[in-house]
CSV table of C-alpha atoms and ligand atoms in Angstrom, one decimal:
chain,number,residue,atom,x,y,z
A,16,MET,CA,0.0,0.0,0.0
A,17,HIS,CA,1.3,3.5,-0.9
A,18,SER,CA,1.3,6.3,1.5
A,19,ILE,CA,0.0,9.6,0.2
A,20,MET,CA,0.3,12.9,2.1
A,21,PRO,CA,-2.2,15.6,1.2
A,22,ILE,CA,-0.8,18.9,2.7
A,23,PHE,CA,-3.0,22.0,3.0
A,24,GLY,CA,-3.5,24.9,5.2
A,25,THR,CA,-6.3,27.3,4.2
A,26,ARG,CA,-10.1,27.2,3.9
A,27,PRO,CA,-10.3,26.9,0.1
A,28,GLU,CA,-7.6,24.2,0.0
A,29,ALA,CA,-9.5,22.2,2.7
A,30,ILE,CA,-12.7,22.4,0.8
A,31,LYS,CA,-11.1,21.3,-2.5
A,32,MET,CA,-8.9,18.7,-0.9
A,33,ALA,CA,-11.7,17.0,1.2
A,34,PRO,CA,-13.3,15.1,-1.8
A,35,VAL,CA,-9.8,13.9,-2.8
A,36,ILE,CA,-8.9,12.7,0.7
A,37,ASN,CA,-12.2,10.9,1.0
A,38,ALA,CA,-11.6,9.2,-2.4
A,39,LEU,CA,-8.0,8.3,-1.5
A,40,GLU,CA,-9.2,6.8,1.8
A,41,GLU,CA,-11.7,4.6,-0.1
A,42,SER,CA,-9.0,3.3,-2.4
A,43,PRO,CA,-7.4,-0.1,-1.6
A,44,HIS,CA,-4.1,1.2,-2.9
A,45,PHE,CA,-3.5,4.1,-0.6
A,46,ARG,CA,-3.0,5.1,3.0
A,47,CYS,CA,-3.6,8.8,3.6
A,48,ILE,CA,-1.4,10.8,5.9
A,49,VAL,CA,-3.3,14.1,6.3
A,50,THR,CA,-1.1,17.0,7.1
A,51,VAL,CA,-2.2,20.6,7.7
A,52,THR,CA,0.1,23.6,8.1
A,53,GLY,CA,-2.5,25.6,10.0
A,54,GLN,CA,-1.9,28.7,7.8
A,55,HIS,CA,-5.6,29.3,8.7
A,56,ARG,CA,-6.9,28.1,12.0
A,57,GLU,CA,-10.6,28.6,12.6
A,58,MET,CA,-11.4,28.7,8.9
A,59,LEU,CA,-9.5,25.5,8.3
A,60,ASP,CA,-10.8,23.6,11.3
A,61,GLN,CA,-14.4,24.5,10.3
A,62,VAL,CA,-14.0,22.7,7.0
A,63,ASN,CA,-12.2,19.7,8.3
A,64,GLU,CA,-14.9,19.2,10.9
A,65,LEU,CA,-17.7,19.4,8.3
A,66,PHE,CA,-16.0,16.8,6.1
A,67,GLY,CA,-14.9,14.5,9.0
A,68,ILE,CA,-11.2,15.0,8.3
A,69,VAL,CA,-8.9,14.6,11.3
A,70,PRO,CA,-5.3,15.6,10.5
A,71,ASP,CA,-2.5,13.2,11.4
A,72,HIS,CA,0.0,16.1,11.5
A,73,ASP,CA,-0.6,19.8,12.2
A,74,LEU,CA,2.3,22.2,11.8
A,75,ASN,CA,0.3,24.9,13.5
A,76,ILE,CA,2.2,27.8,11.7
A,77,LEU,CA,-0.4,30.6,12.0
A,78,GLN,CA,0.9,33.9,13.4
A,79,HIS,CA,-1.5,36.9,13.3
A,80,GLY,CA,-0.3,39.3,10.7
A,81,GLN,CA,1.8,36.6,9.2
A,82,SER,CA,4.1,37.6,6.4
A,83,LEU,CA,4.4,35.5,3.2
A,84,SER,CA,8.0,34.6,4.2
A,85,ALA,CA,6.9,33.4,7.6
A,86,ILE,CA,4.2,31.1,6.0
A,87,LEU,CA,6.9,29.8,3.6
A,88,THR,CA,9.7,29.2,6.1
A,89,ARG,CA,7.5,27.8,8.9
A,90,THR,CA,6.0,25.3,6.4
A,91,VAL,CA,9.3,24.2,4.9
A,92,ASP,CA,10.8,23.9,8.4
A,93,GLY,CA,7.9,21.9,9.8
A,94,LEU,CA,7.9,19.5,6.8
A,95,GLU,CA,11.6,19.1,7.1
A,96,THR,CA,11.1,17.7,10.5
A,97,LEU,CA,8.1,15.6,9.5
A,98,PHE,CA,9.8,14.1,6.4
A,99,ALA,CA,12.7,13.0,8.6
A,100,HIS,CA,10.5,10.3,10.1
A,101,THR,CA,7.5,10.1,7.7
A,102,ARG,CA,8.4,9.7,4.1
A,103,PRO,CA,5.2,9.4,1.9
A,104,ASP,CA,5.3,8.0,-1.6
A,105,ALA,CA,3.7,11.2,-2.9
A,106,VAL,CA,2.6,14.6,-1.6
A,107,VAL,CA,-0.6,16.2,-2.9
A,108,VAL,CA,-0.9,20.0,-2.8
A,109,GLN,CA,-3.8,22.1,-4.0
A,110,GLY,CA,-3.9,25.4,-5.8
A,111,ASP,CA,-1.8,28.4,-5.2
A,112,THR,CA,-1.5,29.4,-1.6
A,113,THR,CA,1.8,29.8,0.0
A,114,THR,CA,1.2,26.6,2.0
A,115,SER,CA,0.8,24.7,-1.2
A,116,THR,CA,3.9,26.0,-2.9
A,117,ALA,CA,6.0,25.7,0.3
A,118,ALA,CA,4.9,22.1,0.7
A,119,ALA,CA,5.7,21.4,-3.0
A,120,ILE,CA,9.2,22.8,-2.5
A,121,ALA,CA,9.8,20.9,0.7
A,122,ALA,CA,8.6,17.6,-0.9
A,123,PHE,CA,10.7,18.3,-4.1
A,124,TYR,CA,13.8,18.9,-2.0
A,125,HIS,CA,13.3,15.5,-0.4
A,126,GLY,CA,12.8,13.7,-3.8
A,127,ILE,CA,9.1,13.0,-3.1
A,128,PRO,CA,6.8,13.3,-6.2
A,129,VAL,CA,4.4,16.2,-6.0
A,130,VAL,CA,0.9,15.9,-7.3
A,131,HIS,CA,-0.7,19.3,-8.0
A,132,VAL,CA,-4.4,19.5,-7.8
A,133,GLU,CA,-5.9,22.6,-9.6
A,134,ALA,CA,-2.9,23.0,-11.9
A,135,GLY,CA,-2.5,25.4,-14.8
A,136,LEU,CA,-4.7,28.4,-13.7
A,137,ARG,CA,-3.0,31.6,-15.0
A,138,SER,CA,-4.1,35.2,-15.0
A,139,GLY,CA,-1.0,36.2,-17.0
A,140,ASP,CA,0.0,38.9,-14.5
A,141,LEU,CA,2.6,37.9,-12.0
A,142,HIS,CA,1.4,40.6,-9.6
A,143,SER,CA,-2.3,39.8,-9.7
A,144,PRO,CA,-3.4,37.8,-7.8
A,145,PHE,CA,-0.4,38.3,-5.6
A,146,PRO,CA,1.4,36.1,-4.7
A,147,GLU,CA,-0.8,33.3,-6.1
A,148,GLU,CA,0.1,33.6,-9.8
A,149,ALA,CA,3.8,33.2,-8.9
A,150,ASN,CA,3.0,30.4,-6.4
A,151,ARG,CA,1.2,28.3,-8.9
A,152,LYS,CA,3.9,28.8,-11.6
A,153,ILE,CA,6.6,27.7,-9.2
A,154,THR,CA,4.6,24.5,-8.2
A,155,SER,CA,4.1,23.7,-11.9
A,156,GLN,CA,7.9,23.7,-12.4
A,157,ILE,CA,8.4,21.0,-9.7
A,158,ALA,CA,5.3,18.8,-9.8
A,159,SER,CA,5.3,15.3,-11.3
A,160,LEU,CA,1.6,15.2,-12.0
A,161,HIS,CA,-0.6,18.2,-13.0
A,162,LEU,CA,-4.3,17.9,-12.4
A,163,ALA,CA,-5.8,20.6,-14.6
A,164,PRO,CA,-9.5,21.4,-13.9
A,165,THR,CA,-10.2,22.4,-17.5
A,166,SER,CA,-8.8,22.3,-21.1
A,167,VAL,CA,-7.9,26.0,-20.7
A,168,SER,CA,-5.7,25.2,-17.7
A,169,GLU,CA,-4.2,22.2,-19.5
A,170,ALA,CA,-3.3,24.4,-22.5
A,171,ASN,CA,-1.6,26.9,-20.1
A,172,LEU,CA,0.6,24.2,-18.8
A,173,ILE,CA,1.5,22.8,-22.2
A,174,ALA,CA,2.3,26.3,-23.4
A,175,GLU,CA,4.8,26.6,-20.6
A,176,GLY,CA,6.6,23.4,-21.6
A,177,ILE,CA,5.0,20.9,-19.2
A,178,ASN,CA,5.0,17.4,-20.8
A,179,PRO,CA,1.3,16.7,-21.9
A,180,ASP,CA,1.6,13.1,-20.7
A,181,ASP,CA,1.9,14.5,-17.1
A,182,VAL,CA,-1.3,16.5,-17.3
A,183,VAL,CA,-4.8,15.1,-16.7
A,184,ILE,CA,-8.0,17.2,-17.0
A,185,THR,CA,-10.0,16.3,-13.9
A,186,GLY,CA,-12.5,19.1,-13.4
A,187,ASN,CA,-12.2,21.0,-10.2
A,188,SER,CA,-12.8,19.1,-7.0
A,189,VAL,CA,-14.7,22.2,-5.6
A,190,ILE,CA,-17.7,21.0,-7.7
A,191,ASP,CA,-17.4,17.6,-6.0
A,192,ALA,CA,-17.5,19.4,-2.6
A,193,LEU,CA,-20.4,21.7,-3.7
A,194,LEU,CA,-22.5,18.9,-5.0
A,195,ALA,CA,-22.0,16.8,-1.8
A,196,THR,CA,-23.0,19.7,0.3
A,197,VAL,CA,-25.4,22.1,-1.3
A,198,GLY,CA,-28.6,20.0,-1.1
A,199,LYS,CA,-28.4,19.3,2.6
A,200,GLU,CA,-30.3,22.5,3.8
A,201,VAL,CA,-28.4,22.8,7.0
A,202,PRO,CA,-29.9,25.3,9.5
A,203,PHE,CA,-28.2,28.7,9.8
A,204,THR,CA,-26.6,29.3,13.1
A,205,ASP,CA,-27.2,33.1,12.8
A,206,PRO,CA,-31.0,33.7,13.3
A,207,ARG,CA,-30.8,36.8,10.9
A,208,LEU,CA,-29.9,34.4,8.1
A,209,GLU,CA,-32.7,32.0,9.0
A,210,GLU,CA,-35.1,34.9,8.9
A,211,LEU,CA,-33.7,35.9,5.5
A,212,ALA,CA,-34.3,32.4,4.2
A,213,ALA,CA,-38.0,32.6,5.2
A,214,GLY,CA,-38.3,36.1,3.8
A,215,GLY,CA,-38.2,36.4,0.0
A,216,ARG,CA,-36.1,39.6,0.0
A,217,ASN,CA,-33.3,39.9,-2.6
A,218,VAL,CA,-30.0,38.9,-1.1
A,219,LEU,CA,-26.6,40.1,-2.4
A,220,LEU,CA,-23.8,37.8,-1.1
A,221,VAL,CA,-20.4,39.6,-0.8
A,222,THR,CA,-17.0,38.2,0.0
A,223,THR,CA,-13.6,39.8,-0.2
A,224,HIS,CA,-10.1,39.1,1.1
A,225,ARG,CA,-7.5,39.3,-1.7
A,226,ARG,CA,-4.1,40.8,-0.6
A,227,GLU,CA,-3.9,43.0,-3.7
A,228,ASN,CA,-7.4,44.5,-2.9
A,229,GLN,CA,-6.5,45.4,0.7
A,230,GLY,CA,-6.2,49.1,1.6
A,231,ASP,CA,-7.8,51.7,-0.7
A,232,ALA,CA,-9.6,49.3,-3.0
A,233,MET,CA,-11.2,47.5,0.0
A,234,ARG,CA,-12.3,50.8,1.5
A,235,GLY,CA,-13.8,51.7,-1.9
A,236,MET,CA,-15.7,48.4,-1.8
A,237,GLY,CA,-17.0,49.3,1.7
A,238,ARG,CA,-18.2,52.7,0.6
A,239,ALA,CA,-19.9,51.2,-2.5
A,240,LEU,CA,-21.7,48.6,-0.3
A,241,ALA,CA,-22.9,51.4,2.1
A,242,ARG,CA,-24.2,53.4,-0.9
A,243,ILE,CA,-26.0,50.4,-2.4
A,244,ALA,CA,-27.6,49.6,1.0
A,245,ASP,CA,-28.9,53.2,1.3
A,246,ALA,CA,-30.2,53.3,-2.3
A,247,GLU,CA,-31.8,49.8,-2.2
A,248,PRO,CA,-33.7,49.3,1.1
A,249,GLY,CA,-35.4,46.2,-0.3
A,250,LEU,CA,-32.0,44.5,-0.8
A,251,VAL,CA,-30.2,42.7,2.0
A,252,ILE,CA,-26.4,42.6,1.7
A,253,VAL,CA,-24.7,39.6,3.5
A,254,LEU,CA,-21.0,39.7,4.1
A,255,PRO,CA,-19.4,36.7,5.8
A,256,ALA,CA,-16.3,38.5,6.9
A,257,HIS,CA,-12.9,36.9,6.4
A,258,LYS,CA,-10.9,36.4,9.6
A,259,ASN,CA,-8.2,38.6,8.4
A,260,PRO,CA,-8.2,41.7,10.7
A,261,VAL,CA,-6.8,43.8,7.8
A,262,VAL,CA,-9.9,43.1,5.8
A,263,ARG,CA,-12.2,43.7,8.7
A,264,GLU,CA,-10.6,47.1,9.6
A,265,ALA,CA,-10.9,48.3,6.1
A,266,LEU,CA,-14.5,47.3,5.5
A,267,LEU,CA,-16.6,46.9,8.7
A,268,PRO,CA,-16.5,50.5,10.0
A,269,LEU,CA,-18.1,51.6,6.7
A,270,LEU,CA,-21.0,49.1,7.0
A,271,GLU,CA,-21.9,49.8,10.6
A,272,GLY,CA,-25.5,50.9,11.5
A,273,LYS,CA,-27.0,49.8,8.1
A,274,ALA,CA,-30.2,47.8,8.8
A,275,ASN,CA,-29.9,45.9,5.5
A,276,ILE,CA,-26.3,44.8,5.8
A,277,ILE,CA,-25.6,41.6,7.7
A,278,VAL,CA,-22.0,40.9,8.6
A,279,THR,CA,-21.3,37.4,9.9
A,280,GLU,CA,-18.3,35.4,11.0
A,281,PRO,CA,-17.0,33.0,8.3
A,282,LEU,CA,-19.8,30.6,7.6
A,283,PRO,CA,-19.4,26.8,7.8
A,284,TYR,CA,-19.3,25.5,4.2
A,285,GLY,CA,-22.8,24.0,4.4
A,286,GLU,CA,-24.3,27.3,5.5
A,287,PHE,CA,-22.3,29.2,3.0
A,288,THR,CA,-23.5,27.1,0.1
A,289,ARG,CA,-27.1,27.4,1.4
A,290,LEU,CA,-26.7,31.2,1.4
A,291,LEU,CA,-25.3,31.1,-2.1
A,292,SER,CA,-28.3,29.1,-3.2
A,293,LEU,CA,-30.7,31.7,-1.9
A,294,ALA,CA,-28.7,34.8,-3.0
A,295,ARG,CA,-29.9,36.7,-6.0
A,296,PHE,CA,-26.3,37.3,-7.1
A,297,VAL,CA,-22.8,37.6,-5.8
A,298,LEU,CA,-20.1,40.2,-5.5
A,299,THR,CA,-16.7,38.8,-4.7
A,300,ASP,CA,-12.9,38.6,-5.3
A,301,SER,CA,-12.8,34.9,-4.2
A,302,GLY,CA,-11.5,32.2,-6.5
A,303,GLY,CA,-13.6,29.4,-5.2
A,304,VAL,CA,-16.8,31.4,-5.2
A,305,GLN,CA,-16.3,32.2,-8.9
A,306,GLU,CA,-16.3,28.5,-9.6
A,307,GLU,CA,-19.3,27.6,-7.4
A,308,ALA,CA,-21.8,30.3,-8.1
A,309,PRO,CA,-22.1,29.6,-11.9
A,310,SER,CA,-23.1,26.0,-11.1
A,311,LEU,CA,-26.0,27.4,-9.1
A,312,GLY,CA,-27.0,29.8,-11.9
A,313,LYS,CA,-26.0,32.9,-9.8
A,314,PRO,CA,-24.5,35.9,-11.6
A,315,VAL,CA,-21.1,36.8,-10.2
A,316,LEU,CA,-19.5,40.3,-10.3
A,317,VAL,CA,-15.8,39.8,-9.7
A,318,MET,CA,-14.0,42.7,-8.0
A,319,ARG,CA,-10.7,42.1,-9.8
A,320,GLU,CA,-9.0,43.4,-13.0
A,321,ASN,CA,-8.3,39.9,-14.3
A,322,THR,CA,-9.1,36.3,-13.6
A,323,GLU,CA,-7.4,32.9,-14.0
A,324,ARG,CA,-10.9,31.5,-14.3
A,325,PRO,CA,-12.0,32.7,-17.8
A,326,GLU,CA,-14.4,29.8,-18.5
A,327,ALA,CA,-17.4,31.3,-16.6
A,328,VAL,CA,-16.6,34.8,-18.0
A,329,ALA,CA,-16.9,33.2,-21.5
A,330,ALA,CA,-20.1,31.5,-20.5
A,331,GLY,CA,-21.5,34.9,-19.5
A,332,THR,CA,-22.3,34.2,-15.8
A,333,VAL,CA,-19.2,36.0,-14.4
A,334,ALA,CA,-18.3,39.6,-15.2
A,335,LEU,CA,-15.0,41.2,-14.2
A,336,ILE,CA,-15.8,44.7,-12.8
A,337,GLY,CA,-12.6,45.8,-11.0
A,338,THR,CA,-12.6,47.6,-7.7
A,339,ASP,CA,-13.6,51.1,-8.6
A,340,GLU,CA,-16.3,52.3,-6.2
A,341,GLU,CA,-18.5,54.0,-8.9
A,342,ARG,CA,-18.2,50.9,-11.1
A,343,ILE,CA,-19.3,48.5,-8.3
A,344,VAL,CA,-22.3,50.7,-7.5
A,345,ALA,CA,-23.2,50.9,-11.2
A,346,GLU,CA,-22.8,47.1,-11.9
A,347,VAL,CA,-24.8,46.1,-8.8
A,348,THR,CA,-27.6,48.5,-9.6
A,349,ARG,CA,-27.7,47.3,-13.2
A,350,LEU,CA,-28.2,43.7,-12.1
A,351,LEU,CA,-30.9,44.8,-9.8
A,352,LYS,CA,-32.8,47.0,-12.3
A,353,ASP,CA,-32.2,45.4,-15.7
A,354,ALA,CA,-34.1,42.1,-15.9
A,355,ASP,CA,-32.7,41.2,-19.3
A,356,HIS,CA,-29.2,41.7,-18.1
A,357,PHE,CA,-29.9,39.6,-15.0
A,358,ALA,CA,-31.5,36.9,-17.1
A,359,ALA,CA,-28.5,36.8,-19.5
A,360,MET,CA,-26.1,36.2,-16.6
A,361,ALA,CA,-28.3,33.8,-14.6
A,362,ASN,CA,-27.6,30.7,-16.6
A,363,ALA,CA,-26.5,27.6,-14.7
A,364,VAL,CA,-23.3,26.4,-16.3
A,365,ASN,CA,-20.7,23.9,-15.1
A,366,PRO,CA,-17.4,24.8,-16.9
A,367,TYR,CA,-15.4,23.8,-13.8
A,368,GLY,CA,-16.5,20.3,-13.1
A,369,ASP,CA,-19.0,17.5,-13.0
A,370,GLY,CA,-18.5,16.2,-9.5
A,371,LYS,CA,-16.0,13.4,-10.5
A,372,ALA,CA,-12.7,15.3,-10.1
A,373,ALA,CA,-11.7,13.3,-7.0
A,374,ALA,CA,-12.2,10.0,-8.8
A,375,ARG,CA,-10.1,11.1,-11.7
A,376,THR,CA,-7.4,12.5,-9.3
A,377,VAL,CA,-7.1,9.2,-7.4
A,378,ALA,CA,-6.9,7.2,-10.7
A,379,ALA,CA,-4.2,9.6,-12.0
A,380,ILE,CA,-2.2,9.1,-8.8
A,381,ALA,CA,-2.6,5.4,-9.1
A,382,GLU,CA,-1.1,5.6,-12.6
A,383,LEU,CA,1.8,7.8,-11.3
A,384,LEU,CA,2.6,5.2,-8.7
A,385,GLY,CA,2.1,2.2,-11.1
A,386,VAL,CA,-1.0,0.7,-9.4
A,387,GLY,CA,-3.7,1.7,-11.9
A,388,PHE,CA,-4.6,3.8,-14.9
A,389,ARG,CA,-6.1,7.2,-15.3
A,390,ILE,CA,-9.8,7.4,-16.3
A,391,GLY,CA,-11.6,9.5,-18.9
A,392,ALA,CA,-10.9,13.2,-18.6
A,393,PHE,CA,-13.4,16.0,-17.8
A,394,THR,CA,-14.6,17.3,-21.1
A,395,GLY,CA,-16.2,20.5,-20.2
A,396,GLY,CA,-19.4,22.2,-19.0
B,21,UD1,C1,-4.7,33.1,2.1
B,21,UD1,C2,-4.1,32.7,0.7
B,21,UD1,C3,-5.0,33.0,-0.4
B,21,UD1,C4,-6.4,32.4,-0.2
B,21,UD1,C5,-6.9,32.8,1.1
B,21,UD1,C6,-8.2,32.1,1.4
B,21,UD1,C7,-1.6,32.9,0.6
B,21,UD1,C8,-0.5,33.8,0.3
B,21,UD1,N1,-2.8,33.5,0.6
B,21,UD1,O1,-5.0,34.5,2.1
B,21,UD1,O2,-4.4,32.5,-1.6
B,21,UD1,O3,-7.2,32.9,-1.3
B,21,UD1,O4,-6.0,32.5,2.2
B,21,UD1,O5,-9.0,32.7,2.4
B,21,UD1,O6,-1.4,31.8,0.8
B,21,UD1,N2,-6.7,34.5,10.1
B,21,UD1,C9,-7.2,34.0,11.3
B,21,UD1,N3,-7.8,32.8,11.3
B,21,UD1,C10,-8.0,32.1,10.2
B,21,UD1,C11,-7.6,32.6,9.0
B,21,UD1,C12,-6.9,33.8,9.0
B,21,UD1,O7,-7.0,34.6,12.4
B,21,UD1,O8,-8.6,31.0,10.3
B,21,UD1,C13,-6.1,35.9,10.1
B,21,UD1,C14,-4.7,35.9,10.7
B,21,UD1,O9,-4.5,37.0,11.4
B,21,UD1,C15,-3.8,35.9,9.4
B,21,UD1,C16,-4.7,36.7,8.4
B,21,UD1,O10,-6.0,36.3,8.8
B,21,UD1,O11,-2.6,36.6,9.6
B,21,UD1,C17,-4.4,36.4,7.0
B,21,UD1,O12,-4.4,35.0,6.7
B,21,UD1,P1,-3.5,34.5,5.5
B,21,UD1,O13,-3.6,33.1,5.3
B,21,UD1,O14,-2.1,35.1,5.6
B,21,UD1,O15,-4.4,35.2,4.3
B,21,UD1,P2,-4.2,35.6,2.9
B,21,UD1,O16,-2.7,35.6,2.4
B,21,UD1,O17,-4.8,36.9,2.6
B,22,UDP,N1,-16.6,29.9,2.0
B,22,UDP,C1,-17.2,29.4,3.2
B,22,UDP,N2,-17.6,30.2,4.1
B,22,UDP,C2,-17.6,31.6,4.0
B,22,UDP,C3,-17.0,32.1,2.8
B,22,UDP,C4,-16.6,31.3,1.8
B,22,UDP,O1,-17.2,28.2,3.3
B,22,UDP,O2,-18.0,32.3,4.9
B,22,UDP,C5,-16.1,29.0,1.0
B,22,UDP,C6,-16.6,29.2,-0.4
B,22,UDP,O3,-17.8,28.4,-0.7
B,22,UDP,C7,-15.4,28.7,-1.3
B,22,UDP,C8,-14.2,29.0,-0.4
B,22,UDP,O4,-14.7,29.2,0.9
B,22,UDP,O5,-15.4,27.3,-1.5
B,22,UDP,C9,-13.5,30.2,-0.9
B,22,UDP,O6,-12.5,30.6,0.0
B,22,UDP,P1,-11.8,32.0,-0.1
B,22,UDP,O7,-12.7,33.0,-0.8
B,22,UDP,O8,-11.4,32.3,1.3
B,22,UDP,O9,-10.5,31.7,-0.9
B,22,UDP,P2,-10.2,31.6,-2.5
B,22,UDP,O10,-11.1,30.7,-3.1
B,22,UDP,O11,-10.3,33.0,-3.0
B,22,UDP,O12,-8.8,31.2,-2.5
């Protein structure tokens, strides 16, 4: 039996890794050694609890106000110690966080093959998203197996000289997680959300956290939300706030005292997907939310200048609107007032997956380790 070590540290990695871990654990070929860095704490533990994942190793690296260098060095140091007595046959990393790239580097230095889940996403701008675009390019250079969610991400990898034989199009495991969760109708812990679910009022779901948006851009978002709330008393804006104090300090003072703005703690994934289902549309700079909302037919306004996820933009359900305050107000207002525009964006599309990414991932890992063969690729939405 081969030992496989998934290593992850943040909320989105945990959500996207959970279906892969569950599928690895069901395979007769593999023993899973689940390792978390603890780059996030509450937001990571919340997801692991939901999916019943109990880490075997926890590097517990989080420091409040942590620098990128601290995340990198504390992860590499922690894994150095771990690899000295636990040597897996392969390491699995997900996406583009500093945890994932640091773990890939540590494994590579130890001669352990790196499997990269969600490989090949590219915005084309090394500084946006920062540092994620650089992180994922670094991981691509040292991974042995590249699990691309779509044909677009596969093409990005091949254009950079990655051997096509080492790339498998799996779809994104976030859709596996979403489909396993969204129908469950869990109760909201916050009574204001339960009231909203009973209500029938229009809900605008908002999330933001990106490092490159922190500061002036985020304060502009806050002012835009306050103006929208004043102008549209029938609308309820719900903002599950990221744990990052930098995000909270920029946004929350601008939203105080507004009867139709609900700020919550990070929601457990089951509650978040329920809220997504009942929202009219979404305003976000999140990567994962850009992938999930189109599956539920929710229009998404993305507060970024570019995206590494062009598939849903091409399908018309996602629009890139940048971070300018006036533009945010104008685009939200247009979606509220212009029924044709709303209808054109509210198509349910699945460009990112079909719920079978984890099965394809496990089959591809089996092929890498000589105990099986890859299965048919994800062919698109
Ligand atoms: C990180 C990832 C980003 C990912 C995002 C998902 C990097 C460089 N960035 O964002 O790619 O999109 O996570 O949310 O890897 N904090 C807590 N508890 C938590 C989580 C965060 O207290 O559970 C606070 C800490 O004070 C921490 C701060 O939030 O210092 C920021 O966390 P961090 O992981 O550094 O966030 P980002 O780099 O913004
Ligand atoms: N999410 C959640 N609770 C929340 C907000 C988001 O479970 O309160 C989920 C969301 O469904 C998505 C993921 O967290 O799967 C996105 O995480 P985040 O936006 O922090 O990171 P990104 O995807 O931008 O890397």
